[in-house]
XYZ file of N, CA, C and O in Angstrom:
704
model
N 0.837 -1.180 0.000
C 0.000 0.000 0.000
C 0.879 1.239 0.000
O 1.850 1.342 0.723
N 0.497 2.204 -0.859
C 1.252 3.435 -0.989
C 0.638 4.520 -0.122
O -0.564 4.583 0.050
N 1.520 5.375 0.407
C 1.033 6.536 1.156
C 0.502 7.576 0.175
O 1.012 7.726 -0.930
N -0.527 8.277 0.574
C -1.081 9.351 -0.234
C -0.350 10.654 0.112
O -0.192 10.991 1.267
N 0.103 11.349 -0.926
C 0.760 12.626 -0.740
C -0.102 13.703 -1.371
O -0.592 13.543 -2.478
N -0.284 14.778 -0.660
C -1.057 15.893 -1.181
C -0.089 17.059 -1.396
O 0.501 17.572 -0.448
N 0.065 17.407 -2.645
C 0.936 18.522 -3.004
C 0.086 19.757 -3.255
O -1.035 19.687 -3.739
N 0.659 20.909 -2.938
C 0.004 22.182 -3.205
C 1.014 23.088 -3.894
O 2.219 22.803 -3.900
N 0.510 24.165 -4.431
C 1.401 25.075 -5.151
C 0.817 26.483 -5.143
O -0.376 26.680 -4.928
N 1.707 27.443 -5.401
C 1.265 28.832 -5.499
C 2.275 29.623 -6.321
O 3.444 29.255 -6.431
N 1.791 30.726 -6.899
C 2.626 31.631 -7.677
C 2.625 32.985 -6.978
O 1.592 33.418 -6.465
N 3.775 33.645 -6.973
C 3.820 34.962 -6.343
C 3.310 36.065 -7.260
O 3.109 37.193 -6.830
N 3.085 35.761 -8.553
C 2.573 36.763 -9.488
C 1.623 36.098 -10.470
O 2.022 35.612 -11.524
N 0.351 36.081 -10.115
C -0.638 35.408 -10.959
C -0.945 36.185 -12.238
O -1.622 35.659 -13.119
N -0.451 37.421 -12.364
C -0.570 38.127 -13.645
C 0.366 37.525 -14.679
O 0.105 37.589 -15.874
N 1.475 36.950 -14.213
C 2.440 36.314 -15.101
C 2.116 34.836 -15.257
O 2.025 34.322 -16.377
N 1.955 34.126 -14.141
C 1.739 32.680 -14.213
C 0.870 32.199 -13.060
O 0.982 32.682 -11.933
N 0.020 31.257 -13.369
C -0.719 30.540 -12.334
C -0.256 29.100 -12.382
O 0.241 28.615 -13.408
N -0.411 28.432 -11.263
C 0.082 27.064 -11.175
C -0.965 26.212 -10.462
O -1.695 26.694 -9.591
N -1.049 24.963 -10.863
C -1.998 24.044 -10.234
C -1.438 22.624 -10.318
O -0.476 22.363 -11.037
N -2.046 21.745 -9.567
C -1.697 20.324 -9.623
C -2.866 19.628 -10.320
O -4.008 19.706 -9.868
N -2.576 18.984 -11.433
C -3.597 18.274 -12.193
C -3.164 16.817 -12.292
O -2.108 16.517 -12.862
N -3.964 15.929 -11.694
C -3.655 14.495 -11.678
C -2.233 14.255 -11.177
O -1.447 13.545 -11.793
N -1.921 14.908 -10.057
C -0.639 14.787 -9.360
C 0.559 15.320 -10.152
O 1.699 14.993 -9.866
N 0.289 16.130 -11.158
C 1.363 16.722 -11.956
C 1.222 18.237 -11.926
O 0.129 18.764 -12.081
N 2.341 18.931 -11.735
C 2.273 20.392 -11.717
C 1.988 20.938 -13.118
O 2.487 20.409 -14.109
N 1.170 21.976 -13.168
C 0.847 22.611 -14.438
C 0.998 24.118 -14.263
O 0.403 24.714 -13.363
N 1.817 24.713 -15.136
C 2.063 26.151 -15.095
C 1.416 26.777 -16.327
O 1.652 26.332 -17.448
N 0.592 27.786 -16.109
C -0.060 28.511 -17.206
C 0.415 29.960 -17.186
O 0.235 30.647 -16.188
N 1.015 30.378 -18.307
C 1.497 31.751 -18.412
C 0.402 32.651 -18.976
O -0.348 32.261 -19.864
N 0.338 33.874 -18.429
C -0.667 34.843 -18.854
C -0.055 36.081 -19.498
O -0.738 36.802 -20.221
N 1.199 36.337 -19.210
C 1.903 37.445 -19.844
C 3.404 37.210 -19.663
O 3.820 36.417 -18.827
N 4.191 37.909 -20.457
C 5.633 37.782 -20.339
C 6.085 38.330 -18.993
O 5.539 39.308 -18.488
N 7.061 37.674 -18.409
C 7.584 38.115 -17.125
C 8.119 36.942 -16.336
O 8.248 35.823 -16.843
N 8.420 37.201 -15.077
C 9.005 36.189 -14.192
C 8.150 36.067 -12.941
O 7.686 37.074 -12.400
N 7.961 34.847 -12.513
C 7.216 34.586 -11.275
C 7.962 33.524 -10.475
O 8.678 32.692 -11.032
N 7.812 33.593 -9.161
C 8.342 32.547 -8.290
C 7.194 31.609 -7.952
O 6.122 32.048 -7.535
N 7.430 30.331 -8.161
C 6.409 29.314 -7.926
C 6.898 28.404 -6.808
O 8.057 27.983 -6.790
N 6.008 28.113 -5.883
C 6.342 27.239 -4.766
C 5.456 25.996 -4.832
O 4.233 26.089 -4.920
N 6.102 24.845 -4.827
C 5.409 23.568 -4.712
C 5.698 23.071 -3.303
O 6.851 23.083 -2.857
N 4.666 22.638 -2.615
C 4.931 22.191 -1.251
C 4.043 21.019 -0.851
O 2.971 20.788 -1.384
N 4.627 20.289 0.086
C 3.963 19.140 0.706
C 3.803 19.513 2.181
O 4.777 19.878 2.836
N 2.578 19.468 2.656
C 2.309 19.936 4.019
C 2.738 18.944 5.091
O 2.710 19.259 6.263
N 3.140 17.784 4.677
C 3.544 16.765 5.637
C 2.362 15.887 6.041
O 1.205 16.214 5.785
N 2.672 14.773 6.641
C 1.630 13.887 7.169
C 2.206 13.171 8.387
O 3.271 13.573 8.892
N 1.562 12.128 8.804
C 2.019 11.446 10.016
C 3.366 10.757 9.836
O 4.040 10.438 10.807
N 3.820 10.568 8.609
C 5.099 9.884 8.367
C 6.193 10.798 7.828
O 7.367 10.468 7.934
N 5.807 11.921 7.222
C 6.793 12.764 6.547
C 6.669 14.213 7.007
O 5.574 14.713 7.229
N 7.830 14.840 7.119
C 7.844 16.265 7.421
C 7.427 17.064 6.182
O 7.579 16.600 5.050
N 6.969 18.252 6.426
C 6.614 19.149 5.333
C 7.878 19.536 4.558
O 8.980 19.601 5.126
N 7.704 19.787 3.292
C 8.839 20.229 2.467
C 8.298 21.085 1.325
O 7.106 21.048 1.012
N 9.184 21.863 0.736
C 8.775 22.706 -0.384
C 9.940 22.937 -1.321
O 11.104 22.766 -0.958
N 9.596 23.332 -2.520
C 10.594 23.656 -3.543
C 10.143 24.925 -4.249
O 9.010 25.026 -4.719
N 11.027 25.913 -4.271
C 10.761 27.175 -4.967
C 11.506 27.171 -6.294
O 12.687 26.809 -6.339
N 10.833 27.570 -7.330
C 11.486 27.707 -8.627
C 11.081 29.040 -9.239
O 10.033 29.606 -8.921
N 11.923 29.526 -10.102
C 11.624 30.734 -10.854
C 11.237 30.317 -12.259
O 11.957 29.550 -12.898
N 10.084 30.820 -12.729
C 9.645 30.512 -14.086
C 9.596 31.821 -14.870
O 9.236 32.869 -14.333
N 9.979 31.751 -16.117
C 10.025 32.942 -16.955
C 9.329 32.667 -18.283
O 9.577 31.645 -18.911
N 8.469 33.576 -18.653
C 7.835 33.552 -19.962
C 8.446 34.716 -20.726
O 8.170 35.882 -20.419
N 9.323 34.399 -21.675
C 10.047 35.437 -22.405
C 9.169 36.122 -23.436
O 8.285 35.505 -24.031
N 9.469 37.391 -23.658
C 8.809 38.109 -24.737
C 9.246 37.491 -26.061
O 10.352 36.974 -26.182
N 8.377 37.547 -27.038
C 8.706 37.064 -28.375
C 8.695 38.251 -29.326
O 8.043 39.269 -29.061
N 9.404 38.152 -30.434
C 9.426 39.273 -31.364
C 8.035 39.579 -31.917
O 7.258 38.666 -32.197
N 7.745 40.862 -32.039
C 6.518 41.236 -32.721
C 6.710 40.915 -34.198
O 7.794 40.585 -34.648
N 5.639 41.019 -34.949
C 5.689 40.681 -36.365
C 5.354 41.913 -37.190
O 4.411 42.637 -36.880
N 6.155 42.134 -38.223
C 5.949 43.260 -39.127
C 6.171 42.779 -40.550
O 7.214 42.208 -40.855
N 5.185 42.987 -41.400
C 5.327 42.702 -42.824
C 5.014 43.972 -43.592
O 3.974 44.602 -43.365
N 5.928 44.349 -44.465
C 5.709 45.485 -45.356
C 5.290 44.888 -46.693
O 6.039 44.126 -47.299
N 4.070 45.220 -47.140
C 3.469 44.502 -48.271
C 4.280 44.589 -49.562
O 4.432 43.592 -50.248
N 4.772 45.748 -49.902
C 5.469 45.921 -51.175
C 6.531 46.991 -51.063
O 6.443 47.867 -50.200
N 7.504 46.928 -51.982
C 8.388 48.058 -52.149
C 7.547 49.200 -52.720
O 6.475 48.983 -53.283
N 8.041 50.416 -52.577
C 7.288 51.593 -53.021
C 7.911 52.114 -54.315
O 9.114 52.335 -54.379
N 7.081 52.287 -55.328
C 7.546 52.871 -56.583
C 6.618 54.018 -56.939
O 5.392 53.875 -56.895
N 7.209 55.162 -57.252
C 6.413 56.331 -57.574
C 7.140 57.190 -58.577
O 8.357 57.069 -58.757
N 6.382 58.043 -59.258
C 6.967 59.001 -60.182
C 7.335 60.259 -59.421
O 6.679 60.618 -58.435
N 8.378 60.935 -59.894
C 8.803 62.180 -59.280
C 7.618 63.130 -59.168
O 6.823 63.270 -60.092
N 7.465 63.752 -58.000
C 6.401 64.715 -57.773
C 5.098 64.095 -57.288
O 4.151 64.805 -56.997
N 5.051 62.765 -57.202
C 3.818 62.122 -56.724
C 4.124 61.370 -55.432
O 5.216 61.485 -54.871
N 3.151 60.602 -54.967
C 3.355 59.827 -53.740
C 3.133 58.349 -54.026
O 2.474 57.979 -54.998
N 3.692 57.513 -53.157
C 3.522 56.070 -53.260
C 3.163 55.500 -51.901
O 3.404 56.138 -50.867
N 2.570 54.319 -51.898
C 2.121 53.722 -50.634
C 2.546 52.266 -50.513
O 2.834 51.594 -51.509
N 2.549 51.810 -49.272
C 2.711 50.397 -48.943
C 1.913 50.147 -47.674
O 1.640 51.071 -46.907
N 1.542 48.896 -47.454
C 0.705 48.537 -46.312
C 1.505 47.701 -45.317
O 2.262 46.817 -45.715
N 1.303 47.990 -44.023
C 1.966 47.243 -42.957
C 0.984 46.240 -42.357
O -0.173 46.562 -42.134
N 1.477 45.042 -42.070
C 0.721 44.039 -41.320
C 1.476 43.806 -40.028
O 2.670 43.488 -40.058
N 0.789 43.960 -38.895
C 1.430 43.917 -37.582
C 0.792 42.864 -36.693
O -0.412 42.632 -36.761
N 1.616 42.264 -35.824
C 1.106 41.376 -34.784
C 1.943 41.612 -33.533
O 3.168 41.547 -33.576
N 1.275 41.904 -32.434
C 1.972 42.128 -31.179
C 2.630 43.484 -31.066
O 3.511 43.677 -30.234
N 2.207 44.418 -31.922
C 2.857 45.725 -31.903
C 1.986 46.746 -32.617
O 1.013 46.408 -33.282
N 2.402 47.986 -32.470
C 1.843 49.085 -33.234
C 3.020 49.809 -33.869
O 4.179 49.460 -33.616
N 2.737 50.811 -34.663
C 3.797 51.629 -35.244
C 3.433 53.089 -35.007
O 2.305 53.507 -35.266
N 4.376 53.846 -34.488
C 4.207 55.279 -34.291
C 4.788 56.016 -35.490
O 5.776 55.561 -36.089
N 4.207 57.153 -35.838
C 4.699 57.942 -36.968
C 6.201 58.181 -36.903
O 6.894 58.129 -37.915
N 6.701 58.449 -35.699
C 8.123 58.767 -35.529
C 9.024 57.572 -35.853
O 10.224 57.747 -36.057
N 8.460 56.367 -35.909
C 9.253 55.166 -36.173
C 9.192 54.725 -37.626
O 9.535 53.587 -37.952
N 8.756 55.618 -38.497
C 8.760 55.366 -39.941
C 9.639 56.445 -40.560
O 9.329 57.635 -40.472
N 10.730 56.016 -41.178
C 11.659 56.986 -41.763
C 12.128 56.524 -43.139
O 12.050 55.346 -43.466
N 12.595 57.474 -43.923
C 13.377 57.167 -45.108
C 14.811 57.413 -44.678
O 15.169 58.544 -44.318
N 15.611 56.345 -44.655
C 16.962 56.450 -44.091
C 17.766 57.559 -44.767
O 17.834 57.625 -46.000
N 18.365 58.410 -43.934
C 19.242 59.499 -44.356
C 18.569 60.538 -45.249
O 19.243 61.261 -45.976
N 17.239 60.610 -45.195
C 16.527 61.598 -46.007
C 15.377 62.209 -45.210
O 14.213 61.894 -45.419
N 15.721 63.145 -44.309
C 14.681 63.774 -43.481
C 13.713 64.643 -44.285
O 12.656 64.996 -43.785
N 14.050 64.947 -45.536
C 13.142 65.766 -46.353
C 11.927 64.973 -46.831
O 10.951 65.556 -47.315
N 11.962 63.665 -46.715
C 10.837 62.833 -47.153
C 9.588 63.193 -46.357
O 9.642 63.447 -45.158
N 8.471 63.217 -47.048
C 7.186 63.460 -46.407
C 6.525 62.097 -46.222
O 6.302 61.372 -47.198
N 6.253 61.744 -44.955
C 5.714 60.420 -44.641
C 4.380 60.582 -43.919
O 4.274 61.325 -42.952
N 3.399 59.874 -44.412
C 2.101 59.831 -43.752
C 1.816 58.405 -43.322
O 2.281 57.449 -43.950
N 1.054 58.252 -42.240
C 0.717 56.906 -41.769
C -0.679 56.920 -41.177
O -0.960 57.672 -40.245
N -1.561 56.104 -41.756
C -2.930 56.010 -41.257
C -3.499 54.638 -41.645
O -3.349 54.195 -42.795
N -4.139 53.977 -40.678
C -4.770 52.666 -40.904
C -3.817 51.662 -41.538
O -4.168 50.943 -42.477
N -2.582 51.632 -41.035
C -1.531 50.700 -41.479
C -1.045 50.945 -42.906
O -0.386 50.094 -43.495
N -1.367 52.098 -43.487
C -0.874 52.448 -44.817
C 0.147 53.572 -44.679
O -0.137 54.612 -44.085
N 1.343 53.334 -45.241
C 2.411 54.333 -45.238
C 2.404 55.014 -46.606
O 2.427 54.349 -47.643
N 2.399 56.351 -46.595
C 2.468 57.141 -47.822
C 3.772 57.928 -47.809
O 4.105 58.556 -46.801
N 4.498 57.879 -48.940
C 5.795 58.556 -49.034
C 5.781 59.502 -50.230
O 5.299 59.140 -51.309
N 6.318 60.704 -50.029
C 6.467 61.671 -51.120
C 7.605 62.618 -50.765
O 8.233 62.483 -49.717
N 7.851 63.597 -51.655
C 8.851 64.622 -51.367
C 10.285 64.210 -51.615
O 11.203 64.835 -51.081
N 10.495 63.181 -52.430
C 11.856 62.712 -52.699
C 12.244 62.987 -54.148
O 11.400 62.962 -55.044
N 13.542 63.226 -54.369
C 14.065 63.379 -55.712
C 14.165 62.004 -56.376
O 14.063 60.957 -55.719
N 14.415 61.999 -57.678
C 14.586 60.756 -58.429
C 15.732 59.964 -57.809
O 16.789 60.508 -57.493
N 15.514 58.684 -57.588
C 16.551 57.823 -57.019
C 15.954 56.655 -56.270
O 14.752 56.396 -56.315
N 16.824 55.948 -55.557
C 16.419 54.777 -54.769
C 16.726 55.043 -53.307
O 17.810 55.528 -52.967
N 15.774 54.702 -52.445
C 15.862 54.988 -51.018
C 15.433 53.756 -50.225
O 14.888 52.810 -50.783
N 15.642 53.821 -48.899
C 15.206 52.741 -48.015
C 14.204 53.264 -46.999
O 14.506 54.189 -46.244
N 13.019 52.657 -47.003
C 11.998 52.928 -46.002
C 12.264 52.000 -44.829
O 12.437 50.791 -45.013
N 12.328 52.558 -43.616
C 12.593 51.751 -42.418
C 11.454 51.957 -41.424
O 11.103 53.092 -41.106
N 10.898 50.840 -40.943
C 9.797 50.870 -39.985
C 10.219 50.079 -38.751
O 10.721 48.959 -38.874
N 10.013 50.655 -37.564
C 10.324 49.986 -36.297
C 9.043 49.893 -35.482
O 8.348 50.889 -35.302
N 8.746 48.679 -34.990
C 7.508 48.491 -34.228
C 7.649 48.983 -32.793
O 8.736 49.025 -32.233
N 6.516 49.343 -32.207
C 6.396 49.639 -30.785
C 5.673 48.438 -30.186
O 4.479 48.245 -30.445
N 6.385 47.593 -29.434
C 5.796 46.321 -28.995
C 4.801 46.486 -27.852
O 4.830 47.469 -27.126
N 3.942 45.469 -27.708
C 3.080 45.414 -26.529
C 3.857 44.737 -25.400
O 5.053 44.458 -25.537
N 3.194 44.456 -24.292
C 3.886 43.939 -23.105
C 4.435 42.521 -23.267
O 5.257 42.081 -22.471
N 4.044 41.802 -24.307
C 4.495 40.421 -24.489
C 5.432 40.228 -25.677
O 5.790 39.110 -26.008
N 5.796 41.316 -26.333
C 6.606 41.221 -27.535
C 7.781 42.197 -27.491
O 7.770 43.155 -26.741
N 8.765 41.925 -28.342
C 9.896 42.829 -28.511
C 9.744 43.564 -29.842
O 8.969 43.160 -30.704
N 10.500 44.613 -30.000
C 10.458 45.432 -31.195
C 11.195 44.747 -32.348
O 12.181 44.045 -32.124
N 10.715 44.957 -33.558
C 11.404 44.486 -34.757
C 11.436 45.612 -35.782
O 10.672 46.570 -35.695
N 12.333 45.474 -36.750
C 12.446 46.452 -37.826
C 12.180 45.781 -39.156
O 12.459 44.596 -39.326
N 11.654 46.554 -40.081
C 11.468 46.079 -41.447
C 11.855 47.174 -42.403
O 11.805 48.362 -42.071
N 12.267 46.779 -43.597
C 12.640 47.766 -44.606
C 11.979 47.431 -45.939
O 11.606 46.290 -46.194
N 11.851 48.446 -46.739
C 11.368 48.301 -48.109
C 12.132 49.292 -48.972
O 12.600 50.326 -48.489
N 12.246 48.979 -50.220
C 12.909 49.868 -51.162
C 11.912 50.893 -51.694
O 10.741 50.581 -51.915
N 12.377 52.109 -51.876
C 11.574 53.167 -52.499
C 12.298 53.576 -53.776
O 13.479 53.913 -53.753
N 11.587 53.536 -54.885
C 12.152 53.973 -56.159
C 11.325 55.137 -56.679
O 10.111 55.017 -56.865
N 12.003 56.281 -56.898
C 11.347 57.455 -57.467
C 11.829 57.569 -58.913
O 13.026 57.719 -59.168
N 10.881 57.456 -59.831
C 11.191 57.449 -61.264
C 11.129 58.844 -61.861
O 10.360 59.698 -61.388
N 11.927 59.043 -62.938
C 11.809 60.273 -63.719
C 10.440 60.286 -64.375
O 9.843 59.243 -64.615
N 9.947 61.478 -64.685
C 8.659 61.603 -65.369
C 8.877 62.155 -66.774
O 9.880 62.830 -67.051
N 7.957 61.830 -67.662
C 8.024 62.333 -69.035
C 7.851 63.846 -69.021
O 7.172 64.406 -68.152
N 8.463 64.469 -69.996
C 8.297 65.914 -70.126
C 8.230 66.258 -71.606
O 8.593 65.450 -72.465
N 7.767 67.449 -71.906
C 7.770 67.950 -73.281
C 7.941 69.458 -73.227
O 7.589 70.104 -72.246
N 8.492 69.968 -74.303
C 8.709 71.407 -74.397
C 7.660 71.966 -75.348
O 7.428 71.415 -76.424
N 7.031 73.078 -74.973
C 6.027 73.713 -75.818
C 6.389 75.184 -76.033
O 6.943 75.827 -75.139
N 6.059 75.654 -77.209
C 6.210 77.082 -77.531
C 4.861 77.727 -77.401
O 3.828 77.110 -77.637
N 4.877 79.023 -77.091
C 3.613 79.755 -77.045
C 3.364 80.389 -78.415
O 4.065 81.290 -78.822
N 2.422 79.866 -79.139
C 2.052 80.421 -80.444
C 3.040 80.058 -81.530
O 3.984 79.296 -81.329
N 2.802 80.624 -82.712
C 3.693 80.381 -83.849
C 4.925 81.263 -83.722
O 4.883 82.343 -83.133
N 6.014 80.788 -84.310
C 7.256 81.550 -84.272
C 7.545 82.018 -85.701
O 7.648 81.209 -86.622
N 7.683 83.340 -85.888
C 7.949 83.891 -87.214
C 8.852 85.117 -87.061
O 8.586 85.980 -86.237
N 9.925 85.139 -87.857
C 10.866 86.252 -87.811
C 11.144 86.710 -89.236
O 11.014 85.956 -90.187
N 11.580 87.945 -89.344
C 12.049 88.443 -90.638
C 13.466 87.948 -90.862
O 14.215 87.673 -89.906
N 13.828 87.873 -92.136
C 15.141 87.393 -92.527
C 16.247 88.147 -91.799
O 16.233 89.367 -91.741
N 17.164 87.381 -91.183
C 18.339 87.861 -90.468
C 17.996 88.706 -89.238
O 18.786 89.536 -88.796
N 16.814 88.468 -88.691
C 16.462 89.183 -87.457
C 16.465 88.192 -86.289
O 16.641 86.996 -86.456
N 16.262 88.691 -85.124
C 16.194 87.827 -83.940
C 14.977 88.222 -83.122
O 14.400 89.274 -83.323
N 14.620 87.341 -82.184
C 13.465 87.615 -81.356
C 13.463 86.702 -80.132
O 14.370 85.911 -79.926
N 12.449 86.843 -79.356
C 12.336 86.062 -78.131
C 11.188 85.079 -78.271
O 10.127 85.421 -78.796
N 11.437 83.867 -77.780
C 10.422 82.818 -77.822
C 10.179 82.367 -76.385
O 11.109 82.256 -75.586
N 8.931 82.097 -76.029
C 8.613 81.601 -74.688
C 8.481 80.081 -74.741
O 7.704 79.544 -75.546
N 9.269 79.421 -73.922
C 9.251 77.946 -73.850
C 8.629 77.554 -72.522
O 8.850 78.181 -71.504
N 7.897 76.459 -72.526
C 7.291 75.933 -71.288
C 7.615 74.440 -71.193
O 7.469 73.697 -72.156
N 8.094 74.023 -70.030
C 8.343 72.603 -69.782
C 7.090 72.038 -69.129
O 6.651 72.477 -68.056
N 6.478 71.080 -69.793
C 5.228 70.489 -69.337
C 5.554 69.264 -68.463
O 6.553 68.589 -68.682
N 4.704 68.983 -67.465
C 4.892 67.865 -66.508
C 6.020 68.167 -65.537
O 6.814 67.318 -65.196
N 6.108 69.348 -65.130
C 7.160 69.756 -64.212
C 6.599 70.007 -62.867
O 5.579 70.589 -62.657
């Protein structure tokens, strides 16, 4: 015949972890990232003295998730967009930049990033997440390409001069 042992347990921070004995086995349930001290104890009986064991349990934060849907391509003088998909985080306006180009105009609303104000060339969009209490921050990047735009030159009216004379012509650059 075996002696019956009754084990009990407790957590010092039930916001982080709760603990229970299920079918004589300890079970730890985490509720948020953090550290808790858990005590398993035997209250003793007529044959055995009471005893206990303290352990520290930790539920580590995990990286938040950030996906930038597409690289951004736009024509000079216009704007381009890309969409962010987030898990475990948010993004603040201040954490969206075009690397080394503070002149870029960046808008952010409903997980859509809008970029404008850049000269023709290739740039890097950098986004850094603001994590919640259970996640860590991550960064994502996308390429921004600003293309040249078509242009044409137009004269105002017909041009006519007398032989061996000179005059002034007004030129206009269209799509500027």
